[in-house]
mmCIF file of N, CA and C in Angstrom:
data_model
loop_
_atom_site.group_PDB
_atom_site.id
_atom_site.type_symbol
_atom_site.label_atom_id
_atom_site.label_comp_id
_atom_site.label_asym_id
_atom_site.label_seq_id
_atom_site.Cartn_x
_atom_site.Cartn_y
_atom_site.Cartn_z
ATOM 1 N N UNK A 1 -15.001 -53.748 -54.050
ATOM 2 C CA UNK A 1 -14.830 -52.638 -53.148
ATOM 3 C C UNK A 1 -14.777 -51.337 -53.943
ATOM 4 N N UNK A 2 -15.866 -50.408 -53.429
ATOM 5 C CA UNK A 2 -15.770 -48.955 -54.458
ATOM 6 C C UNK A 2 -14.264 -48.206 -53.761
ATOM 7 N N UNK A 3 -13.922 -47.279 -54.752
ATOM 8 C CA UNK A 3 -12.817 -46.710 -54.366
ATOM 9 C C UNK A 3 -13.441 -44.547 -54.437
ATOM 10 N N UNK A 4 -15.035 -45.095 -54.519
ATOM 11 C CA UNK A 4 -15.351 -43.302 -54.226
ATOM 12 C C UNK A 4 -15.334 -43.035 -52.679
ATOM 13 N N UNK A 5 -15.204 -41.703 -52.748
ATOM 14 C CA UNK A 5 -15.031 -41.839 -51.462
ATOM 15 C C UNK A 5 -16.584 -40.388 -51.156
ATOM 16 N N UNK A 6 -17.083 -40.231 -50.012
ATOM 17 C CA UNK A 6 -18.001 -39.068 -50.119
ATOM 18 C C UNK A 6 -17.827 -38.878 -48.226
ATOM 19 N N UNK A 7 -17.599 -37.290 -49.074
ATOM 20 C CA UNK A 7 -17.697 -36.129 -47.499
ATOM 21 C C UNK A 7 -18.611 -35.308 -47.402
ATOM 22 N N UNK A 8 -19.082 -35.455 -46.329
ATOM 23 C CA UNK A 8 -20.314 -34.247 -46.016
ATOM 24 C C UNK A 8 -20.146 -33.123 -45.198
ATOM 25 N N UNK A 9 -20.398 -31.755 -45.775
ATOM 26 C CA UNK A 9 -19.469 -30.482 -44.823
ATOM 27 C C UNK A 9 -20.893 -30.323 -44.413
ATOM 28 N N UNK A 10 -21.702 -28.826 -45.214
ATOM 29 C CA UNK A 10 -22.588 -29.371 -45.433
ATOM 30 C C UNK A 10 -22.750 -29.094 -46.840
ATOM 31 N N UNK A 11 -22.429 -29.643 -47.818
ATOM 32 C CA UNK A 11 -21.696 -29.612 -48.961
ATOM 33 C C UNK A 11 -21.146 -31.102 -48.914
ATOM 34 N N UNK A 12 -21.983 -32.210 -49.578
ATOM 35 C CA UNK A 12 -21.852 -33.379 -50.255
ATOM 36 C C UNK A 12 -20.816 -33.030 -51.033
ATOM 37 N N UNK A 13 -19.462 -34.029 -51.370
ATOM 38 C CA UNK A 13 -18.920 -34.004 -52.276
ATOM 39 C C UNK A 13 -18.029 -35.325 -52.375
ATOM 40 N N UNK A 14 -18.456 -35.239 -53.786
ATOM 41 C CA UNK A 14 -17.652 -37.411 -54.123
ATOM 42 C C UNK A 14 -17.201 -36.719 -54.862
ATOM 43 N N UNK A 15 -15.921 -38.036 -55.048
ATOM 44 C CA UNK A 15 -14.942 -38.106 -55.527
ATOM 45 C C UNK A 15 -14.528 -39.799 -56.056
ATOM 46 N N UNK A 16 -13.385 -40.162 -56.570
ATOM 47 C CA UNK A 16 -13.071 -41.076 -57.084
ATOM 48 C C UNK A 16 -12.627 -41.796 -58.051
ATOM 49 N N UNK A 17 -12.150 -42.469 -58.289
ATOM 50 C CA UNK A 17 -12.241 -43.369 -59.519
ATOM 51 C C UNK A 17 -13.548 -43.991 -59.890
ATOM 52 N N UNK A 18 -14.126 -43.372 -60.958
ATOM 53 C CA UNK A 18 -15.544 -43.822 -61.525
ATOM 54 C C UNK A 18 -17.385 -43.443 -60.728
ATOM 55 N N UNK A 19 -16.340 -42.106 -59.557
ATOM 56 C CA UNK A 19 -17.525 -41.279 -59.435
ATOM 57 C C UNK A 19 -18.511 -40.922 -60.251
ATOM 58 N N UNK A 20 -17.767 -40.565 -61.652
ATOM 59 C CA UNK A 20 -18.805 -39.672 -62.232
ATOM 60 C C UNK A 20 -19.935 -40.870 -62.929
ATOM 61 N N UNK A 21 -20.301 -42.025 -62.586
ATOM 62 C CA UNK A 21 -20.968 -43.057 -63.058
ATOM 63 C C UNK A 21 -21.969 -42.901 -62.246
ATOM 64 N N UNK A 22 -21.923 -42.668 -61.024
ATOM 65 C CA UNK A 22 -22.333 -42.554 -59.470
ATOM 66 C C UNK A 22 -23.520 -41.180 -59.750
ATOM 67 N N UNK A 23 -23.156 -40.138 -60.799
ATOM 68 C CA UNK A 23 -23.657 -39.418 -61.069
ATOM 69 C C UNK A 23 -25.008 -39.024 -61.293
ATOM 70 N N UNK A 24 -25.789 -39.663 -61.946
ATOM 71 C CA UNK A 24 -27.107 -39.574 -62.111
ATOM 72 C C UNK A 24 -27.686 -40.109 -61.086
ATOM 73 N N UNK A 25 -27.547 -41.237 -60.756
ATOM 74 C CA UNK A 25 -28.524 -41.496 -59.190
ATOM 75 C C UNK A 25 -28.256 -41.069 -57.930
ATOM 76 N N UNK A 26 -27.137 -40.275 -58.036
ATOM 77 C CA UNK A 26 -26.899 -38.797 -56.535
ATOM 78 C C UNK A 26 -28.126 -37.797 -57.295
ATOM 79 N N UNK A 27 -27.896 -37.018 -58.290
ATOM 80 C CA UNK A 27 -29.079 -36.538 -58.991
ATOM 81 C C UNK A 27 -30.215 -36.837 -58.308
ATOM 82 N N UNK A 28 -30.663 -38.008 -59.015
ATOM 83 C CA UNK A 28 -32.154 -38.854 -58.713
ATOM 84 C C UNK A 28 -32.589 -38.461 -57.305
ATOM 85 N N UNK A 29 -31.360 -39.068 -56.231
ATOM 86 C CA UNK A 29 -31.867 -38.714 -55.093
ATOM 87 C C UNK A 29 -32.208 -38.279 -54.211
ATOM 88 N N UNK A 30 -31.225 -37.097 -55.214
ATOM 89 C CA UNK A 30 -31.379 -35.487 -54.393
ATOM 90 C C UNK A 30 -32.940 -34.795 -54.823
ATOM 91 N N UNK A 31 -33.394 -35.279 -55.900
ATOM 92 C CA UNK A 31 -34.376 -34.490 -56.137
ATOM 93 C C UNK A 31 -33.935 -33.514 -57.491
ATOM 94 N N UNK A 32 -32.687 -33.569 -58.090
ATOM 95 C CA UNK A 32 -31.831 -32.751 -58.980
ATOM 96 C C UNK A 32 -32.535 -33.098 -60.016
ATOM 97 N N UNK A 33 -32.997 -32.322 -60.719
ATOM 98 C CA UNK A 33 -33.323 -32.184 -62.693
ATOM 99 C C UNK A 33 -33.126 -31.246 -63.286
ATOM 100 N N UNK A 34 -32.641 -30.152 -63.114
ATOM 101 C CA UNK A 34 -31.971 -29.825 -63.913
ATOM 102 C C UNK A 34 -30.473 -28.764 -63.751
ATOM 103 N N UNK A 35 -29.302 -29.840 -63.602
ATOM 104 C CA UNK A 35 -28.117 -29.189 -63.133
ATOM 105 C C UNK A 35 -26.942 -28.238 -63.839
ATOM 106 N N UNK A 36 -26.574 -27.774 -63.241
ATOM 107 C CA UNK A 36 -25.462 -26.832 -64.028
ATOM 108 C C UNK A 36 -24.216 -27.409 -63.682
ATOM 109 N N UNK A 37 -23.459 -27.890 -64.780
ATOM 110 C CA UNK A 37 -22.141 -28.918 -65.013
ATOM 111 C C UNK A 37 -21.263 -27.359 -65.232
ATOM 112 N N UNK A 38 -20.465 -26.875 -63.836
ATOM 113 C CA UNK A 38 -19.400 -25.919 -64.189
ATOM 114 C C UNK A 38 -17.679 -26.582 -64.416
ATOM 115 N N UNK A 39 -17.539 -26.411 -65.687
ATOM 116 C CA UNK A 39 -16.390 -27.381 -65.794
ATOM 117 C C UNK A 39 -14.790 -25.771 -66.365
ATOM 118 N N UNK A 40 -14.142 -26.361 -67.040
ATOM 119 C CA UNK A 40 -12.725 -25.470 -67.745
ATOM 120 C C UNK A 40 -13.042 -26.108 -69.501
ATOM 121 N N UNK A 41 -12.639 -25.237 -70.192
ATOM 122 C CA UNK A 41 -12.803 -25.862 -71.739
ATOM 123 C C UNK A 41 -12.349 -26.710 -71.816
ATOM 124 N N UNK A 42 -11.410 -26.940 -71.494
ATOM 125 C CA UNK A 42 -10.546 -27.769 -71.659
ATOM 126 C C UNK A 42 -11.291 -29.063 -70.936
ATOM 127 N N UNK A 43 -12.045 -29.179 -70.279
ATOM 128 C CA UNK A 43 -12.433 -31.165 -69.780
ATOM 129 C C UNK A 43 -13.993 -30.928 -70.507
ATOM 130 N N UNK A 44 -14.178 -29.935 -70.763
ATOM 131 C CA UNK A 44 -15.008 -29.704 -71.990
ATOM 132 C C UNK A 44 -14.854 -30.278 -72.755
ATOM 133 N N UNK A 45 -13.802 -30.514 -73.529
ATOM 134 C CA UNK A 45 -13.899 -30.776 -74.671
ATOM 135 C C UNK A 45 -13.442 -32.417 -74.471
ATOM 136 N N UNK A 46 -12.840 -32.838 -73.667
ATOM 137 C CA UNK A 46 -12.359 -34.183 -73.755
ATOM 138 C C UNK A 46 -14.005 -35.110 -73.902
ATOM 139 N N UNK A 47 -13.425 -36.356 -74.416
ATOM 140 C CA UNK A 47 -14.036 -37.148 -74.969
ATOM 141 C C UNK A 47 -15.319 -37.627 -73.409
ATOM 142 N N UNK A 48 -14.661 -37.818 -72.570
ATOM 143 C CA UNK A 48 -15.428 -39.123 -71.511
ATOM 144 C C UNK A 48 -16.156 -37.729 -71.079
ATOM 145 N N UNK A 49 -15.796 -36.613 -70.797
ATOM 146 C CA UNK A 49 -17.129 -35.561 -70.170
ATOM 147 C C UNK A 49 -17.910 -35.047 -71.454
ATOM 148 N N UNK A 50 -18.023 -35.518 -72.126
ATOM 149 C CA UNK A 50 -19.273 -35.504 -73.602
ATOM 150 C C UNK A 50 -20.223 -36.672 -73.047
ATOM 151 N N UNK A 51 -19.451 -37.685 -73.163
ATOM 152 C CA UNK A 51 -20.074 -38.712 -72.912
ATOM 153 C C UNK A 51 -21.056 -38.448 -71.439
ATOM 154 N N UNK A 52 -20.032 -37.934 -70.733
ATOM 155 C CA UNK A 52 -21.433 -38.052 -69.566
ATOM 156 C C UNK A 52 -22.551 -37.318 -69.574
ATOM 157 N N UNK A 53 -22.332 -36.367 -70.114
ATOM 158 C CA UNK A 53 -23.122 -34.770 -70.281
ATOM 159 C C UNK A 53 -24.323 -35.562 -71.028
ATOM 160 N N UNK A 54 -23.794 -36.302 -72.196
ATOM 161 C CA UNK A 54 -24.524 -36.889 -72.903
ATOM 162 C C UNK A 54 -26.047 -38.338 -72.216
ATOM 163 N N UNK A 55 -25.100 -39.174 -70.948
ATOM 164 C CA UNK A 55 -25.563 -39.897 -70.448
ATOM 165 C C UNK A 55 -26.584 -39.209 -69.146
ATOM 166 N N UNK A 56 -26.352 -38.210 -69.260
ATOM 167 C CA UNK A 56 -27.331 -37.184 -68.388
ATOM 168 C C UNK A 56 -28.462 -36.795 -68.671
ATOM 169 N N UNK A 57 -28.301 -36.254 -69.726
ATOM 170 C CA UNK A 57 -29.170 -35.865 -71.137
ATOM 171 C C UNK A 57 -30.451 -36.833 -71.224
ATOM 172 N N UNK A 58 -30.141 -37.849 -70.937
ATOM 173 C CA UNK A 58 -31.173 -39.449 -71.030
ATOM 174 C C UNK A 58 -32.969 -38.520 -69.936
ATOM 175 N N UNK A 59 -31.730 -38.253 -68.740
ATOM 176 C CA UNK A 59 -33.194 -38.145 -67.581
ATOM 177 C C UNK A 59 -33.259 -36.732 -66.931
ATOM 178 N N UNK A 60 -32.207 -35.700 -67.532
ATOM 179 C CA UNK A 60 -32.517 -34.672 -66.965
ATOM 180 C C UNK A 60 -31.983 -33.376 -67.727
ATOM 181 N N UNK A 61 -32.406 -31.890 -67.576
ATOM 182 C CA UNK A 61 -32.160 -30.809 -68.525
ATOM 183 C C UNK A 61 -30.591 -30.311 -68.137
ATOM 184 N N UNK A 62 -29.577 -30.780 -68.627
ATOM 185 C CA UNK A 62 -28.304 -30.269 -67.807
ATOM 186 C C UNK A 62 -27.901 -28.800 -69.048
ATOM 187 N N UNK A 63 -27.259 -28.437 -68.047
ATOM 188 C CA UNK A 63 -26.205 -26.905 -68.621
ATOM 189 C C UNK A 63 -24.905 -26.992 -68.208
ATOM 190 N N UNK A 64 -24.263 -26.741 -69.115
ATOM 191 C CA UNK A 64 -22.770 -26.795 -69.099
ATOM 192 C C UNK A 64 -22.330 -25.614 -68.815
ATOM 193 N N UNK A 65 -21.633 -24.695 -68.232
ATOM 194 C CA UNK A 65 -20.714 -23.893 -68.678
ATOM 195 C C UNK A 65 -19.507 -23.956 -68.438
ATOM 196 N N UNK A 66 -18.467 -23.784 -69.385
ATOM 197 C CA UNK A 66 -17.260 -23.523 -68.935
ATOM 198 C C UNK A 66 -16.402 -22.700 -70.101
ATOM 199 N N UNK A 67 -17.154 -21.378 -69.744
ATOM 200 C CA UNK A 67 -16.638 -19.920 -70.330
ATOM 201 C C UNK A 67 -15.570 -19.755 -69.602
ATOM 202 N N UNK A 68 -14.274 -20.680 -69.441
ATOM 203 C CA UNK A 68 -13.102 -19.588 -68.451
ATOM 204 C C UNK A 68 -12.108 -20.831 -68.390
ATOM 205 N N UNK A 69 -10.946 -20.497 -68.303
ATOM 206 C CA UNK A 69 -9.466 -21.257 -67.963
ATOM 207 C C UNK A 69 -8.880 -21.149 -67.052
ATOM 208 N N UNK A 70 -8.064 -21.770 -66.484
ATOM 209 C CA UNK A 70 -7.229 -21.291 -65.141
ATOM 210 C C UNK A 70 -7.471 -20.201 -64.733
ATOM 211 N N UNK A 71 -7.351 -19.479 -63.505
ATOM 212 C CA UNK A 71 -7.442 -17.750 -63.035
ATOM 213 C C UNK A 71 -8.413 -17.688 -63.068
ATOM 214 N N UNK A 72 -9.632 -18.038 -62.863
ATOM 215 C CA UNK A 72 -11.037 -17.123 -63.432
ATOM 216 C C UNK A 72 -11.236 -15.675 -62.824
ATOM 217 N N UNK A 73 -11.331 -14.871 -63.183
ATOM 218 C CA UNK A 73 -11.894 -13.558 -62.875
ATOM 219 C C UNK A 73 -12.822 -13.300 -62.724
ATOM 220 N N UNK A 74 -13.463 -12.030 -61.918
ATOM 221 C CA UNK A 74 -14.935 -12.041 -61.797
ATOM 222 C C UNK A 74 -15.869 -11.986 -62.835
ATOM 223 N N UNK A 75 -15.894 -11.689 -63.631
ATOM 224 C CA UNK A 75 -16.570 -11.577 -65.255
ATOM 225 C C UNK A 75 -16.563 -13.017 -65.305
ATOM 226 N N UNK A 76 -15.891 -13.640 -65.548
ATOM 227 C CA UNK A 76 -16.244 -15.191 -65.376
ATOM 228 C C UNK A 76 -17.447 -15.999 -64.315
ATOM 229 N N UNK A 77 -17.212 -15.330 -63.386
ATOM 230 C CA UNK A 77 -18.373 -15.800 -62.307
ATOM 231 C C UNK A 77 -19.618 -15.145 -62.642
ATOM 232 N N UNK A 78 -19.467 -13.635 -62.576
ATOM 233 C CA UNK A 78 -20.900 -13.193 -63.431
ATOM 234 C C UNK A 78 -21.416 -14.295 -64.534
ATOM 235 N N UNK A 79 -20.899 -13.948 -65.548
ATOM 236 C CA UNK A 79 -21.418 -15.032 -67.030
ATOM 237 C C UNK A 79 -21.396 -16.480 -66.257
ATOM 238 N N UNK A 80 -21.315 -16.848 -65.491
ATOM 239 C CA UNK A 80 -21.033 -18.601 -64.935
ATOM 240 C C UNK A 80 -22.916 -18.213 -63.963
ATOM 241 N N UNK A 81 -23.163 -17.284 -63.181
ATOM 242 C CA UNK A 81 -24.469 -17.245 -62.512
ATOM 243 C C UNK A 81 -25.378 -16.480 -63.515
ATOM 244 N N UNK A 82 -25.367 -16.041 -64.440
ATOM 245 C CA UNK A 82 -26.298 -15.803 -65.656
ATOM 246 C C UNK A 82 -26.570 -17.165 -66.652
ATOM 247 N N UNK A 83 -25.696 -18.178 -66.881
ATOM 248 C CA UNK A 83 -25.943 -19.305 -66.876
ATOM 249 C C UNK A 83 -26.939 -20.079 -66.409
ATOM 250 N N UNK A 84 -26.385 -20.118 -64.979
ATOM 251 C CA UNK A 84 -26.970 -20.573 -64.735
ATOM 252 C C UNK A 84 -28.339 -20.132 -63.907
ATOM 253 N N UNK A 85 -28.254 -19.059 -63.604
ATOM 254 C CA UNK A 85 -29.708 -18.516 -63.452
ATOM 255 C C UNK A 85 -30.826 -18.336 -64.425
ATOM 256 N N UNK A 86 -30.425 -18.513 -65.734
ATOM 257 C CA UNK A 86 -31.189 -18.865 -67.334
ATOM 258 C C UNK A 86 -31.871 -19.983 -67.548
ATOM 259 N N UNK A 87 -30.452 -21.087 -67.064
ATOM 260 C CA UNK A 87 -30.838 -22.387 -66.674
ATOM 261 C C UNK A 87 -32.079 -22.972 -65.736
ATOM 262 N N UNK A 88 -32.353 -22.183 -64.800
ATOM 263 C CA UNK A 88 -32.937 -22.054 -63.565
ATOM 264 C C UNK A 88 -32.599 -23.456 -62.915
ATOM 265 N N UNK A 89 -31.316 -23.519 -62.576
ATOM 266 C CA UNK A 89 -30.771 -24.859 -62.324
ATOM 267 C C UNK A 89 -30.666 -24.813 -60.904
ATOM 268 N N UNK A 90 -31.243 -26.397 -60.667
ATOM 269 C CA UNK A 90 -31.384 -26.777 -59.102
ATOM 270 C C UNK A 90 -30.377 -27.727 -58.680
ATOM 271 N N UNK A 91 -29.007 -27.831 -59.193
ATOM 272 C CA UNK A 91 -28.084 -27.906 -58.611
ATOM 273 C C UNK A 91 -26.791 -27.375 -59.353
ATOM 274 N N UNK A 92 -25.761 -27.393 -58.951
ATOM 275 C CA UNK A 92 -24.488 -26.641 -59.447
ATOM 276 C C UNK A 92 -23.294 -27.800 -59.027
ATOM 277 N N UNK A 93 -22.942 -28.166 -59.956
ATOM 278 C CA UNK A 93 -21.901 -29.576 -59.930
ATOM 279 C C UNK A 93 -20.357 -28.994 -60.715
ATOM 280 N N UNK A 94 -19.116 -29.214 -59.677
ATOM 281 C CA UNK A 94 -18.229 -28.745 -60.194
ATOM 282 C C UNK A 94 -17.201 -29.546 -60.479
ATOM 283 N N UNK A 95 -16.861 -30.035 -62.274
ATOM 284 C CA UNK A 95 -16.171 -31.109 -62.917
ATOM 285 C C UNK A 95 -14.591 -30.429 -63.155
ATOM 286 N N UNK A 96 -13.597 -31.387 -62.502
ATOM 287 C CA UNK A 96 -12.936 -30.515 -62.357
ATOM 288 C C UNK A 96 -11.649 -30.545 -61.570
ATOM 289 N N UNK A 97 -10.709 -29.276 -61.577
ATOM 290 C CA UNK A 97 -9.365 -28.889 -60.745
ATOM 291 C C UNK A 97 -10.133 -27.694 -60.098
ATOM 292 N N UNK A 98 -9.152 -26.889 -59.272
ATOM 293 C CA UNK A 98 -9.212 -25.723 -58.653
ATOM 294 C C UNK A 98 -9.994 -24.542 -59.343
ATOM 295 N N UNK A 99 -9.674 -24.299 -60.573
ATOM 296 C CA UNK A 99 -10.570 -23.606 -60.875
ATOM 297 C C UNK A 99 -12.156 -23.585 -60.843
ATOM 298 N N UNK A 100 -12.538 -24.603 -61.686
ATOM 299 C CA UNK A 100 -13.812 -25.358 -61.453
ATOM 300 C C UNK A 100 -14.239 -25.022 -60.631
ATOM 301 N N UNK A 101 -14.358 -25.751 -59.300
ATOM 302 C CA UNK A 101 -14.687 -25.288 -58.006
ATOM 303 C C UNK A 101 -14.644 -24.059 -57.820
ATOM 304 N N UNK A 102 -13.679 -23.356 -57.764
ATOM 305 C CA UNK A 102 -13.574 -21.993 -57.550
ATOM 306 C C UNK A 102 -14.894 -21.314 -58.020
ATOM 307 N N UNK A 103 -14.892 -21.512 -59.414
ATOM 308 C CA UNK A 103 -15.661 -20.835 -60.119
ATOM 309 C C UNK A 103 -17.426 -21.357 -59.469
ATOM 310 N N UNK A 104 -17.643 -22.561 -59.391
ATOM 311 C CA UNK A 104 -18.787 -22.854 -58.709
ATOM 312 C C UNK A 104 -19.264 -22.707 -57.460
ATOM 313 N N UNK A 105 -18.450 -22.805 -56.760
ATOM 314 C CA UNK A 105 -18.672 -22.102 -55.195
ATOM 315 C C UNK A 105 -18.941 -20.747 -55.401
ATOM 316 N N UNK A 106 -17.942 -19.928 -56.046
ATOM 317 C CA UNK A 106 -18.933 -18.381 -56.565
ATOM 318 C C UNK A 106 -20.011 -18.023 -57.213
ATOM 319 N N UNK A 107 -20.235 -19.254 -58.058
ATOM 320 C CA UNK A 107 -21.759 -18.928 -58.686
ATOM 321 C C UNK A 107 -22.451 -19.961 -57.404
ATOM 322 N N UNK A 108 -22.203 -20.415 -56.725
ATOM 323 C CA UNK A 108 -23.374 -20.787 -55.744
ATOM 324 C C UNK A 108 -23.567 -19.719 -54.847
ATOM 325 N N UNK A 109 -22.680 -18.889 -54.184
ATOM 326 C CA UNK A 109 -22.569 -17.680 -53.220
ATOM 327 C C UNK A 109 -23.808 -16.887 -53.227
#
């Protein structure tokens, strides 16, 4: 029995224990190649979101950013949609707490 769970606003969004495995073939089926991973330095740097960034890397052009910490400010969202508008990224995926999101829902806006 999976324990992800997925809501549709209209804004797909999973969640779970071992979602982020789930990851590349939501990609696949969306049509996604090359996404923008908006994360905090901090899950940046941890070990298992290397790894995925890395396991991404296999089938598609991903971009990371996560220029910003708790609070983000608008200068943060600017540099977060210059990113990813560089990127010319066709989706925007937010790894993550409150900020995260925050910050990606504003660079999707």
């Amino acid at each position: 029995m999976s324990n992800v769970t997925t809501y549709n606003f209209p804004t797909r969004i999973r969640f779970g224990a071992g979602a982020r495995h789930e990851l590349g073939s939501v990609l696949s089926e969306a049509g996604v190649w090359r996404p923008s991973i908006v994360t905090d330095r901090g899950i940046a740097r941890l070990d298992w979101f290397k790894k995925l960034v890395e396991s991404l890397g296999h089938d598609f052009e991903v971009n990371v950013f996560s220029d910003f910490e708790g609070n983000p400010i608008g200068s943060h969202v600017m540099a977060g949609v210059a990113s990813v508008r560089s990127h010319a990224a066709d989706a925007i995926i937010a790894v993550g707490g409150g900020a995260a999101i925050d910050v990606a829902k504003a660079i999707a806006a």
